[in-house]
XYZ file of C-alpha atoms in Angstrom:
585
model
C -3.068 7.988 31.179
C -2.953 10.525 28.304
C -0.886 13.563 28.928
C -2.484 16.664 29.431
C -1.138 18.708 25.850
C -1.859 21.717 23.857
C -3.491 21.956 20.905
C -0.950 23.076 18.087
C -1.259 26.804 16.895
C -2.434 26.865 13.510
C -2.565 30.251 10.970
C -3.563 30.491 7.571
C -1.666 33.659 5.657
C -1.335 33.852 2.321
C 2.190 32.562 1.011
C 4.550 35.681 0.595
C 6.866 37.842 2.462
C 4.928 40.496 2.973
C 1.985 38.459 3.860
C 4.110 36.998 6.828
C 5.554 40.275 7.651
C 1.754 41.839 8.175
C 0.681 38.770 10.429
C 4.301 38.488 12.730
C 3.532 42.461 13.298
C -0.336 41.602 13.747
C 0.829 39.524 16.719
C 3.763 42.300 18.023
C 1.333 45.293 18.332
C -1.900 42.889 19.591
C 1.405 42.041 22.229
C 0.331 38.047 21.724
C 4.123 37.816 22.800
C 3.429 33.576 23.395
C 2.087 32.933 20.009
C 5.023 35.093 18.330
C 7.590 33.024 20.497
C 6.222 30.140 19.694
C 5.686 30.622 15.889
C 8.717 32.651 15.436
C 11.047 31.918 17.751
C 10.299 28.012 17.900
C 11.146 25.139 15.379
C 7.794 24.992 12.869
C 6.182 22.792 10.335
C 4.314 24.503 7.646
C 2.386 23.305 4.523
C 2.479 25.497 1.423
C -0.569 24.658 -0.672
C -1.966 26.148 -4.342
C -4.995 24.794 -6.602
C -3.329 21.488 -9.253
C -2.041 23.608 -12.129
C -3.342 20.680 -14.261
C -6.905 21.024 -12.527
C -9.687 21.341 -15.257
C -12.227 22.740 -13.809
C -12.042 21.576 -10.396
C -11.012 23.386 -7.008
C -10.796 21.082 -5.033
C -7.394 19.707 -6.257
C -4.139 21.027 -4.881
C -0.466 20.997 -5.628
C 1.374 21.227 -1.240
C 4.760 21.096 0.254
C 4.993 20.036 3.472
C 8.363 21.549 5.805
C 9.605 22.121 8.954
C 12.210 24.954 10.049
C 13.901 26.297 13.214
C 13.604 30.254 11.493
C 10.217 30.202 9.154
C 10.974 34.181 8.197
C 14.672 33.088 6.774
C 12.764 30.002 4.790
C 10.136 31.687 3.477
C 12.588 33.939 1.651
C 14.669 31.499 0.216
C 11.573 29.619 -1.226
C 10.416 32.693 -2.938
C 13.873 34.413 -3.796
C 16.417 31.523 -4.424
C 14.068 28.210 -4.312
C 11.998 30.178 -7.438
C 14.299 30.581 -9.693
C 15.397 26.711 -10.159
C 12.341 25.246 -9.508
C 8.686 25.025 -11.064
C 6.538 24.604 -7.869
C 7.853 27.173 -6.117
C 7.687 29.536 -9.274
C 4.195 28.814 -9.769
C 4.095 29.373 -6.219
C 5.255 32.950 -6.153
C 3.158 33.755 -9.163
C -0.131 32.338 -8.020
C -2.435 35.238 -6.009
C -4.372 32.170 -4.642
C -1.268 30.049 -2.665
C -1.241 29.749 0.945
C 0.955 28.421 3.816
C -0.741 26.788 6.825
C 1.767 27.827 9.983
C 2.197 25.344 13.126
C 3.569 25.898 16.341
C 3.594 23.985 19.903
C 5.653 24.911 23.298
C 6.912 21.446 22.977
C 8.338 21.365 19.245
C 12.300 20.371 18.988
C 13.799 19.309 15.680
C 13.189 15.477 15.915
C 9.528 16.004 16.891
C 9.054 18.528 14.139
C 10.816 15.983 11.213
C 8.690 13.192 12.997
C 5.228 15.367 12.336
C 7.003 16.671 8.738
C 7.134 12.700 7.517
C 3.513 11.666 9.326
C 2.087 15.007 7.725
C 3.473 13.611 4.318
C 2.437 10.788 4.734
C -1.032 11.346 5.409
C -1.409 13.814 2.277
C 0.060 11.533 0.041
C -3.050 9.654 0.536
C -5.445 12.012 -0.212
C -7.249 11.820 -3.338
C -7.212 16.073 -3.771
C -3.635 16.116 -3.354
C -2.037 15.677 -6.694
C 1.239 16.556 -6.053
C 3.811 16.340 -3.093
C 7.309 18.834 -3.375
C 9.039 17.967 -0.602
C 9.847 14.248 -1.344
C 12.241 13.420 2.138
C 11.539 11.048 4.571
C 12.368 11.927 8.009
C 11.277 8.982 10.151
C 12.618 9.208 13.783
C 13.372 7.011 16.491
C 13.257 7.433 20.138
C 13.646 11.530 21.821
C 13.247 13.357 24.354
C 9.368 14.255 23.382
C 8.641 11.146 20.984
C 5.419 9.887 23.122
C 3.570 12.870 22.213
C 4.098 12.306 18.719
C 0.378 10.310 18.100
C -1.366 13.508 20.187
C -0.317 16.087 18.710
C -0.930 14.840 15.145
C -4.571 14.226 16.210
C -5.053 17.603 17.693
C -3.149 18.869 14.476
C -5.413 17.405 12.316
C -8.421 18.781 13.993
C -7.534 22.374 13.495
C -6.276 21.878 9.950
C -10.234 20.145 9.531
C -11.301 23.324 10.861
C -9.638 25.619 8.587
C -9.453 23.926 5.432
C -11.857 20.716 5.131
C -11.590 19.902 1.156
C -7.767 19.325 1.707
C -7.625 17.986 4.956
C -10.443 15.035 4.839
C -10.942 13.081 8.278
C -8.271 10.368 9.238
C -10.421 7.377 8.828
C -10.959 8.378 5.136
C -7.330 8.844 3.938
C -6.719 5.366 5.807
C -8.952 3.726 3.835
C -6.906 4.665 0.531
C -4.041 1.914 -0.674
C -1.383 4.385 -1.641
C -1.678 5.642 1.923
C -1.108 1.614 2.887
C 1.731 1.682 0.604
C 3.032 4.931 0.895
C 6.860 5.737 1.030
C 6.386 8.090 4.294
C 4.883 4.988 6.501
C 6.908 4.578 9.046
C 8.781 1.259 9.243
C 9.726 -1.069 12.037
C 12.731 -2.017 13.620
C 12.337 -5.212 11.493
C 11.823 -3.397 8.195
C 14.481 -0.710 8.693
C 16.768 -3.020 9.537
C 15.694 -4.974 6.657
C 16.121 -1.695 4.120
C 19.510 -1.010 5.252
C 20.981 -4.692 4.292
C 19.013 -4.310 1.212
C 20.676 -1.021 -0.054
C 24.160 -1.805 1.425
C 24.251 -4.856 -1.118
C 22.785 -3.356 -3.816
C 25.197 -0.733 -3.302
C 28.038 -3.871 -2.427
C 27.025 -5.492 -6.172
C 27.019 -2.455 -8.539
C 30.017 -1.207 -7.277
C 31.429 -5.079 -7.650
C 29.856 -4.282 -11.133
C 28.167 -7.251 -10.771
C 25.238 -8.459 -12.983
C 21.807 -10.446 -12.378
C 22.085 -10.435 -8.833
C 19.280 -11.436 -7.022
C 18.085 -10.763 -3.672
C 14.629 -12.038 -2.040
C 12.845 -11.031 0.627
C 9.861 -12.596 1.414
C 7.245 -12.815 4.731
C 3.839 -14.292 4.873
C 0.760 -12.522 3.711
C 0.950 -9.074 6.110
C 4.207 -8.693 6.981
C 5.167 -5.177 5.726
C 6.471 -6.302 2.493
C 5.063 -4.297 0.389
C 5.585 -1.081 2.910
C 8.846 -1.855 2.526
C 9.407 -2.132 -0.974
C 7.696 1.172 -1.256
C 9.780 2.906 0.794
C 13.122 0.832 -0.542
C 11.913 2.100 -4.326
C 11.609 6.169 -3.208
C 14.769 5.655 -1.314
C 16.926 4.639 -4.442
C 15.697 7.083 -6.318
C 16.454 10.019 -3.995
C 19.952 8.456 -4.052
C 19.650 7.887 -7.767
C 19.059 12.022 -8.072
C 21.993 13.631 -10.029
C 22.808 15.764 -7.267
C 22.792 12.956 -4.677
C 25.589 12.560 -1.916
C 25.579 8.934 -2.757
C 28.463 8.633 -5.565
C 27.396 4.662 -5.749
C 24.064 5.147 -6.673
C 23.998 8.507 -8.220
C 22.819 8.582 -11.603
C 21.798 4.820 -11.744
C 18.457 3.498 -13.082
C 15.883 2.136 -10.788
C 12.662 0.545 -12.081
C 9.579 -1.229 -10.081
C 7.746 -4.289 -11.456
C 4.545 -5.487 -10.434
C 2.465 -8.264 -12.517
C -1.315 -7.338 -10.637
C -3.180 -4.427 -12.378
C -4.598 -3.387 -8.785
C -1.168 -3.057 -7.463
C 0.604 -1.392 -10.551
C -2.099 1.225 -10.237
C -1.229 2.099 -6.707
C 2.680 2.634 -7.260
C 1.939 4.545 -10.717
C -0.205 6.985 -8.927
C 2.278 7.048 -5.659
C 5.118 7.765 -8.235
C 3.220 10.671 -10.383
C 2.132 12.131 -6.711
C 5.756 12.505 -6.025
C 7.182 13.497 -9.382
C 9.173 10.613 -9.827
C 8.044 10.307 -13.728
C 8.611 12.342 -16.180
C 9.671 12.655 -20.068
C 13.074 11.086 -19.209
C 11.288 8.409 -17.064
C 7.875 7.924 -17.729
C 7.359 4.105 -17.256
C 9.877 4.094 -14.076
C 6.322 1.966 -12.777
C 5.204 -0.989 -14.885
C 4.448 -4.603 -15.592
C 7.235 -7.292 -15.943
C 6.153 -7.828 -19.797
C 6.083 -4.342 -20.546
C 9.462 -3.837 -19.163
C 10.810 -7.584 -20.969
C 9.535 -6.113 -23.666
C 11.104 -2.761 -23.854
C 14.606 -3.811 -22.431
C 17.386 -5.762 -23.865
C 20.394 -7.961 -21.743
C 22.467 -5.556 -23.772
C 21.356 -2.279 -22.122
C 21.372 -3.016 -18.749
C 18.752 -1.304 -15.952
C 20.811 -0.845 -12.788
C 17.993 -2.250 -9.913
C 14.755 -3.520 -10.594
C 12.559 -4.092 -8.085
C 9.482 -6.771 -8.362
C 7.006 -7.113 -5.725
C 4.575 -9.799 -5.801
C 7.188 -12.206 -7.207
C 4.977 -14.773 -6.729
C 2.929 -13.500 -9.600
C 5.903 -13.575 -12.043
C 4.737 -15.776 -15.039
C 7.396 -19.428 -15.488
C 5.753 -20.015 -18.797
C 4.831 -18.102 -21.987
C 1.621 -16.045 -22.497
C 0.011 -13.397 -24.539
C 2.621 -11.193 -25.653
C 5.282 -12.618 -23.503
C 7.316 -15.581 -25.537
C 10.026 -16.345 -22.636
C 10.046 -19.358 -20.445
C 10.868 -17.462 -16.878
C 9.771 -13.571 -16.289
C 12.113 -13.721 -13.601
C 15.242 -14.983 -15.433
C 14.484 -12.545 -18.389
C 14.701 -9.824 -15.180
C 18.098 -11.139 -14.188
C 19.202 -10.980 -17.757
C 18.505 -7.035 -17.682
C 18.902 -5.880 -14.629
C 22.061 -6.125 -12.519
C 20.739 -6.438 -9.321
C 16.796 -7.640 -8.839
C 15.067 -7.480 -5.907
C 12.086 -9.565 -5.297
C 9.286 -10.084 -2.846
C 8.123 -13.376 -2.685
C 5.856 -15.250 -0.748
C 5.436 -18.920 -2.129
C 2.330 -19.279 -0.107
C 0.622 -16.682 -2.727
C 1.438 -18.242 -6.057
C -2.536 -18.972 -7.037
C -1.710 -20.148 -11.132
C -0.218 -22.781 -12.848
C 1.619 -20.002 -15.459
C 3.212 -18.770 -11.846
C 4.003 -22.135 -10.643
C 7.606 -22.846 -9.049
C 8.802 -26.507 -8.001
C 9.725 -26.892 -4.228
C 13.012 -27.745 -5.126
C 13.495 -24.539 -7.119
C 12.424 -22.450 -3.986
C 14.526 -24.566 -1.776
C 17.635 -24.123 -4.254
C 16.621 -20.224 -4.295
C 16.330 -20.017 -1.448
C 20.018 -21.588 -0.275
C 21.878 -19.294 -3.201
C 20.473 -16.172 -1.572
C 21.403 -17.204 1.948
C 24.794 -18.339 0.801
C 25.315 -14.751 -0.811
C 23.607 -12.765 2.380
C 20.627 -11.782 -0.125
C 17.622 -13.181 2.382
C 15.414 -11.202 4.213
C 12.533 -12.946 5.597
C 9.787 -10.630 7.472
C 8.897 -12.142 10.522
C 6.116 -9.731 12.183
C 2.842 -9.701 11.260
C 1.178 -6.700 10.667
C -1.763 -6.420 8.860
C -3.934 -8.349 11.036
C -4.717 -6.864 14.839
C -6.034 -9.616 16.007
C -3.813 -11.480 19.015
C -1.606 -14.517 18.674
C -4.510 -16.896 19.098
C -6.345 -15.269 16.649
C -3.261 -15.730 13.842
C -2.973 -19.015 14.966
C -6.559 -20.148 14.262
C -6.232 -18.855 10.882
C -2.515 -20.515 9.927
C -3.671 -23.906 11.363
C -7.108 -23.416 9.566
C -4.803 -23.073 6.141
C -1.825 -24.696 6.795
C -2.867 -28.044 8.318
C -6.331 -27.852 7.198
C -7.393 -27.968 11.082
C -10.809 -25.606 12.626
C -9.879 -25.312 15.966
C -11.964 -23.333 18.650
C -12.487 -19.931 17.591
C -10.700 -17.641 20.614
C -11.469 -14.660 22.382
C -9.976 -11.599 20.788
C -11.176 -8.144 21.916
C -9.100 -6.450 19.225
C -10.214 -8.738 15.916
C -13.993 -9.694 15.178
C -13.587 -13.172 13.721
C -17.108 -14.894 13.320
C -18.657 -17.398 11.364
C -22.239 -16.492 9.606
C -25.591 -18.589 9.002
C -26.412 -17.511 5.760
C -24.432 -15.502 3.133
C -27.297 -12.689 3.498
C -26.172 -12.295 6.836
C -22.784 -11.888 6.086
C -23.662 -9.459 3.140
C -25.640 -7.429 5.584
C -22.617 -7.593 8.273
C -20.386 -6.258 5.779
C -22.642 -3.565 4.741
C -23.493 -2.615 7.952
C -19.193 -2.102 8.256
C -19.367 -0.346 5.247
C -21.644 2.397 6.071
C -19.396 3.874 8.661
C -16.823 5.407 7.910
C -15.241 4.644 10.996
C -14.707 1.202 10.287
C -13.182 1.756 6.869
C -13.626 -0.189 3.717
C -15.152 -3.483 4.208
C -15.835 -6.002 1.396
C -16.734 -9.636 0.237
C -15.485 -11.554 -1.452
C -15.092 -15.431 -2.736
C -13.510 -18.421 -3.640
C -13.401 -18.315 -7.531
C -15.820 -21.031 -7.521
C -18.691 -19.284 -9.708
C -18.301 -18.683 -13.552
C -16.672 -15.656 -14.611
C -15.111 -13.972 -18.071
C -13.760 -10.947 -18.132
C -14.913 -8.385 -20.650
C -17.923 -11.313 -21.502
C -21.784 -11.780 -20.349
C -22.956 -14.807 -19.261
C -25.262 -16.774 -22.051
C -27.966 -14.987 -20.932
C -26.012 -11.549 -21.632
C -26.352 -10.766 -17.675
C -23.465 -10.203 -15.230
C -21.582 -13.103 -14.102
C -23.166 -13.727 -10.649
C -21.823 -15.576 -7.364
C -25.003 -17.509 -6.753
C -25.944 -19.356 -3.515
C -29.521 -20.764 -3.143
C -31.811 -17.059 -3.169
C -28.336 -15.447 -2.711
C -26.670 -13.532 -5.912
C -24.441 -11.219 -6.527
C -22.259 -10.024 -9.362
C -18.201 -10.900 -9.607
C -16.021 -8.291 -9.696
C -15.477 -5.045 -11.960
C -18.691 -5.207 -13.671
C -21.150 -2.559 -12.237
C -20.804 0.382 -13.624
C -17.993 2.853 -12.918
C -17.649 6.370 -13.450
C -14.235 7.387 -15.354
C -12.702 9.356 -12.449
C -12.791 6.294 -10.290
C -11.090 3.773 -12.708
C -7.582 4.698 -11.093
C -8.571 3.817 -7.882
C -7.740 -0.021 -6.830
C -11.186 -2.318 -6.526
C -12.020 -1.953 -2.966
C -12.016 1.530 -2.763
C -14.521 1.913 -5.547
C -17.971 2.410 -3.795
C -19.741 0.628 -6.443
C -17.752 -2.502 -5.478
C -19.433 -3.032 -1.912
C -22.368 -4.764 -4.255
C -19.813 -6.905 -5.911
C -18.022 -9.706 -4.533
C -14.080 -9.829 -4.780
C -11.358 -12.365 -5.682
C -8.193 -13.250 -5.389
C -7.442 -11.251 -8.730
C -8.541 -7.674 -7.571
C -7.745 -8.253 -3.361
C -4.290 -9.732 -3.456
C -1.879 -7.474 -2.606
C -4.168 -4.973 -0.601
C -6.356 -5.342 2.580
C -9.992 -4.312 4.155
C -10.383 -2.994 7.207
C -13.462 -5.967 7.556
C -13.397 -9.017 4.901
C -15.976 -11.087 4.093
C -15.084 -14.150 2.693
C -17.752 -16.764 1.064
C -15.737 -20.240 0.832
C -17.292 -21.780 -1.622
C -17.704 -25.655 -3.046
C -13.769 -26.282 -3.720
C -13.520 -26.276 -0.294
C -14.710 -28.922 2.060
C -14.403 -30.342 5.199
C -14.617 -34.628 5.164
C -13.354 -36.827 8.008
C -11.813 -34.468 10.138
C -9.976 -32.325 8.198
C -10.090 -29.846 5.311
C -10.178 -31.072 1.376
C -9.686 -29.041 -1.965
C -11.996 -30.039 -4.678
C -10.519 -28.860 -7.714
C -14.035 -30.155 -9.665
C -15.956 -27.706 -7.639
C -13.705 -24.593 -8.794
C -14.091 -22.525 -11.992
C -10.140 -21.043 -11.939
C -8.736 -22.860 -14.620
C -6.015 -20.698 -14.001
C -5.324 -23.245 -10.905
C -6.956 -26.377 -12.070
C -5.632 -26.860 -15.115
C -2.181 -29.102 -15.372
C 0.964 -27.585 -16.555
C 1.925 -28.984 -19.333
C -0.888 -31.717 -19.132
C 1.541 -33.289 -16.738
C 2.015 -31.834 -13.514
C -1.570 -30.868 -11.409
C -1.048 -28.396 -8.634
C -4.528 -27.656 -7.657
C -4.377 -28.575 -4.511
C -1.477 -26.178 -3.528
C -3.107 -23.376 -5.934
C -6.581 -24.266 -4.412
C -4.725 -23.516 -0.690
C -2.735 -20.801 -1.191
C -6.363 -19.151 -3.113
C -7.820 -19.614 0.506
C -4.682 -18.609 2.152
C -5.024 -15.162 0.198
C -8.991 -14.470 1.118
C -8.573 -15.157 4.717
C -5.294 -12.803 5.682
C -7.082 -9.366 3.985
C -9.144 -8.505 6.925
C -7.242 -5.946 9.717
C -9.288 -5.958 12.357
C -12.277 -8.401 11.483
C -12.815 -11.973 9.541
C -16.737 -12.852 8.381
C -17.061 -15.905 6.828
C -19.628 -18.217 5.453
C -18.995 -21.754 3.794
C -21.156 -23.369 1.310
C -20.085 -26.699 1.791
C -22.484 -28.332 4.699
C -19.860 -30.134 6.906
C -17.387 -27.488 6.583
C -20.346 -24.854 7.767
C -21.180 -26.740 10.462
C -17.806 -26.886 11.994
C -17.164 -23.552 11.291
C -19.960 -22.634 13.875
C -19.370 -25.542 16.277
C -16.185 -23.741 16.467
C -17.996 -20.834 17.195
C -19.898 -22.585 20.047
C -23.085 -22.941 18.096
């Protein structure tokens, strides 16, 4: 039964001292003695807010600072007077005629509920696509308190009245949940598991630079949503608030921390996390990149202190393009003195990515023999029960279709024809309630990027009447091109891959299996003749062929995006047909 609480007061006044003088005396003489106790006498949160100095144009782009205090008078004076005078934002701040402070009070604020609502508040704005910069940069996750189960009210009823007042900066929930750097952002609050998890990470990276120790490695890895990548997120903005020249941590203070990720999607999402929180600048501009890029620019000689690397999985073993080495990830030991890597061996999709078993298994030992393993256990992403998970790891794993179960909180159903899983998905799509749903595909359909097909048309995924275009080919406009593929809103008439979805999920996914995947005497086959990824067909070396692992882990990928549905259609016959006899049909 839901508690019967307040709403929050919320006041706009515009941000200066004599602007917050006139509204405390406002409240004195009107004798609203309540609403001055409880914004003046009670722990607040406020949120300081100006127009993007680097807008062009636009209003509808802000600079904000989000903060909590037990004495807002005191703290609005040392912003202005003291905080002014060594930093930019709050400068600007004091300068600007147009800069405002949004005021919040409750009768049931204490300090841990107000850092709880500080960290959820930051959170929240760091994924919204008007905010373009975030000054206070501290996480203040709490655990249990006194006042802790009204955490998830009040923030609703918070929200609401900062809709009212101010809708172009405070969009609705469902919206900013839809966005990946809000999925990935550093203010998500982590688990038990994960916590746990960051605090053995950073004790021995703090244990091996102070050994002055080099090429360490330490893995984590989890299946596909586990809370890796939350994780890493959170790990990276962590060590580099330590890393801060005025940090309390003398281990860490000063040292160089960079974050690799080999998946354009991905890289785009940490870039534009990092420039939101002013983590890049002149002195640090690429502190986000791609493992070649960073090979590249790097020597053994001139060591980088921790380098983190998620999606390890996607770290190239062989040579390509402009990379000449023979192992991204050794070249990353040889210039970095501690790396740490996510890894999940069920994702590696290429032959250039490939890894023996025995070279995981050896990996694998050396990091548990050193205490550098973290495995993720819980999963996450998908909200469907432990049936539900179940049916999809036996589905991939031992190539089984077992019943489909009953599962109130996940949608999981099989489709007729892929026109009625397009419409499914579009029908998802068109409320905004349901966030972003997409489909997507086995790569099993011809497609070159940057090319036309010989016809000079798109590259289509073609089923009997059924066609679509592949991925990022509909036009796009410019401001958009930041944005990962699935939040585009061109992209819900294209169909996805493994290339532009790994790494991120959908709210609903779609998934079209296509020929490579069939279902003969009881069980589920890979037929590698049937894809078009040469990427996972071709032999390494022209000795060693892997398809059938790459071929696995490609459906592996497609079927763990969705959080709280699965749609699927297959075009092999057999394969359909036990997909809805599982289904009861």
């Amino acid at each position: 039964m839901e508690k019967n609480i307040s709403k929050p007061l919320v006041e706009k006044v515009k941000y200066n001292s004599v602007a917050l003088k006139k509204f405390e005396n406002k409240l004195v003489s009107s004798r609203d003695s309540k609403e001055d106790e409880i914004l003046f006498r009670y722990p607040t949160i406020y949120i300081v807010n100006d127009k993007y100095k680097h807008t062009k144009g636009v209003n509808n782009e802000y600079s904000v600072y989000v903060g909590e205090t037990n004495d807002i008078k005191r703290r609005t004076n040392e912003h202005l007077l003291i905080d002014s005078k060594n930093e930019e934002f709050w400068r600007e701040i004091k300068n600007s005629p147009n800069s405002e402070m949004f005021l919040i009070g409750h009768e049931h604020f204490n300090k841990s509920l107000t850092l709880d609502l500080e960290n959820r508040l930051m959170h929240y704005m760091s994924g919204i696509e008007a905010v373009k910069s975030i000054s206070n940069k501290r996480t203040n996750q709490q655990n249990k308190y006194y006042t802790s189960d009204e955490l998830d009210i009040i923030f609703e009823k918070l929200w609401t009245e900062l809709r009212d007042k101010k809708r172009d900066l405070f969009p609705s929930i469902n919206v900013i949940k839809d966005s990946a750097i809000f999925k990935s952002s550093p203010f998500q609050k982590l688990t038990l598991e994960q916590f746990e998890a960051k605090d053995q990470i950073i004790a021995k990276i703090e244990e091996n630079l102070n050994r002055e120790k080099n090429g360490q490695l330490i893995w984590v890895t989890g299946e596909a949503g586990t809370g890796k990548t939350v994780l890493l997120s959170n790990l990276f903005y962590e060590l580099y608030k330590s890393a801060a020249e005025n940090s309390d941590n003398v281990i860490l203070r000063n040292r160089t921390v960079s974050l690799l990720v080999n998946h354009d999607q991905q890289v785009k999402v940490y870039q534009q996390i990092a420039s939101k929180l002013g983590m890049t600048d002149d002195n640090n501009p690429e502190m986000v990149t791609k493992p070649t890029h960073f090979i590249l620019n790097h020597t053994p000689e001139e060591k980088i202190d921790v380098v983190l690397v998620d999606e390890a999985h996607l770290l190239w073993t062989q040579g390509k393009q402009s990379y000449r080495g023979k192992d991204q990830l050794d070249d990353l030991l040889n210039r970095a003195r501690v790396v740490v890597a996510v890894f999940d061996p069920s994702q590696i999709l290429t032959t250039e990515e490939y890894r023996s078993l025995d070279w995981i298994q050896k990996s694998k030992l050396n990091a548990i023999s050193h205490n550098n393993y973290i495995k993720l256990e819980n999963q996450m992403r998908i909200h469907g029960n432990k049936e539900t998970v179940n049916w999809i790891r036996t589905l991939v794993d031992e190539s089984k279709i077992k019943d489909i179960p009953k599962d109130d909180s996940f949608d999981l159903k099989i489709f007729k024809t892929p026109h009625d899983l397009l419409n499914a998905i579009k029908t998802k799509a068109r409320d905004e309630r349901n966030g972003i749903s997409r489909l997507l595909a086995t790569f099993d359909w011809k497609y070159v990027s940057g090319k036309k097909d010989e016809n000079g048309n798109l590259w289509q995924v073609t089923i009997g009447d059924f066609s679509m275009p592949w991925n990022l080919q509909l036009p796009r406009p410019k401001k958009i091109k930041k944005l990962p593929w699935a939040e585009q809103p061109q992209t819900i008439d294209e169909i996805g891959s493994t290339f532009t979805i790994q790494g991120f999920d959908l709210n609903y996914a779609g998934v079209i299996i296509g020929p490579s995947v069939k279902y003969r005497n009881g069980k589920i086959i890979f037929d590698k003749t049937a894809s078009k990824n040469k990427k996972a067909t071709q032999k390494r070396n022209s000795k060693i062929d892997n398809s059938q692992e790459f071929l696995k882990n490609e459906l592996n990928v497609l079927l763990t995006r969705g959080v709280n549905g699965l749609y699927i259609y297959a075009v092999d016959e057999e394969l359909q047909n036990q997909l809805l006899k599982a289904q009861g049909e």
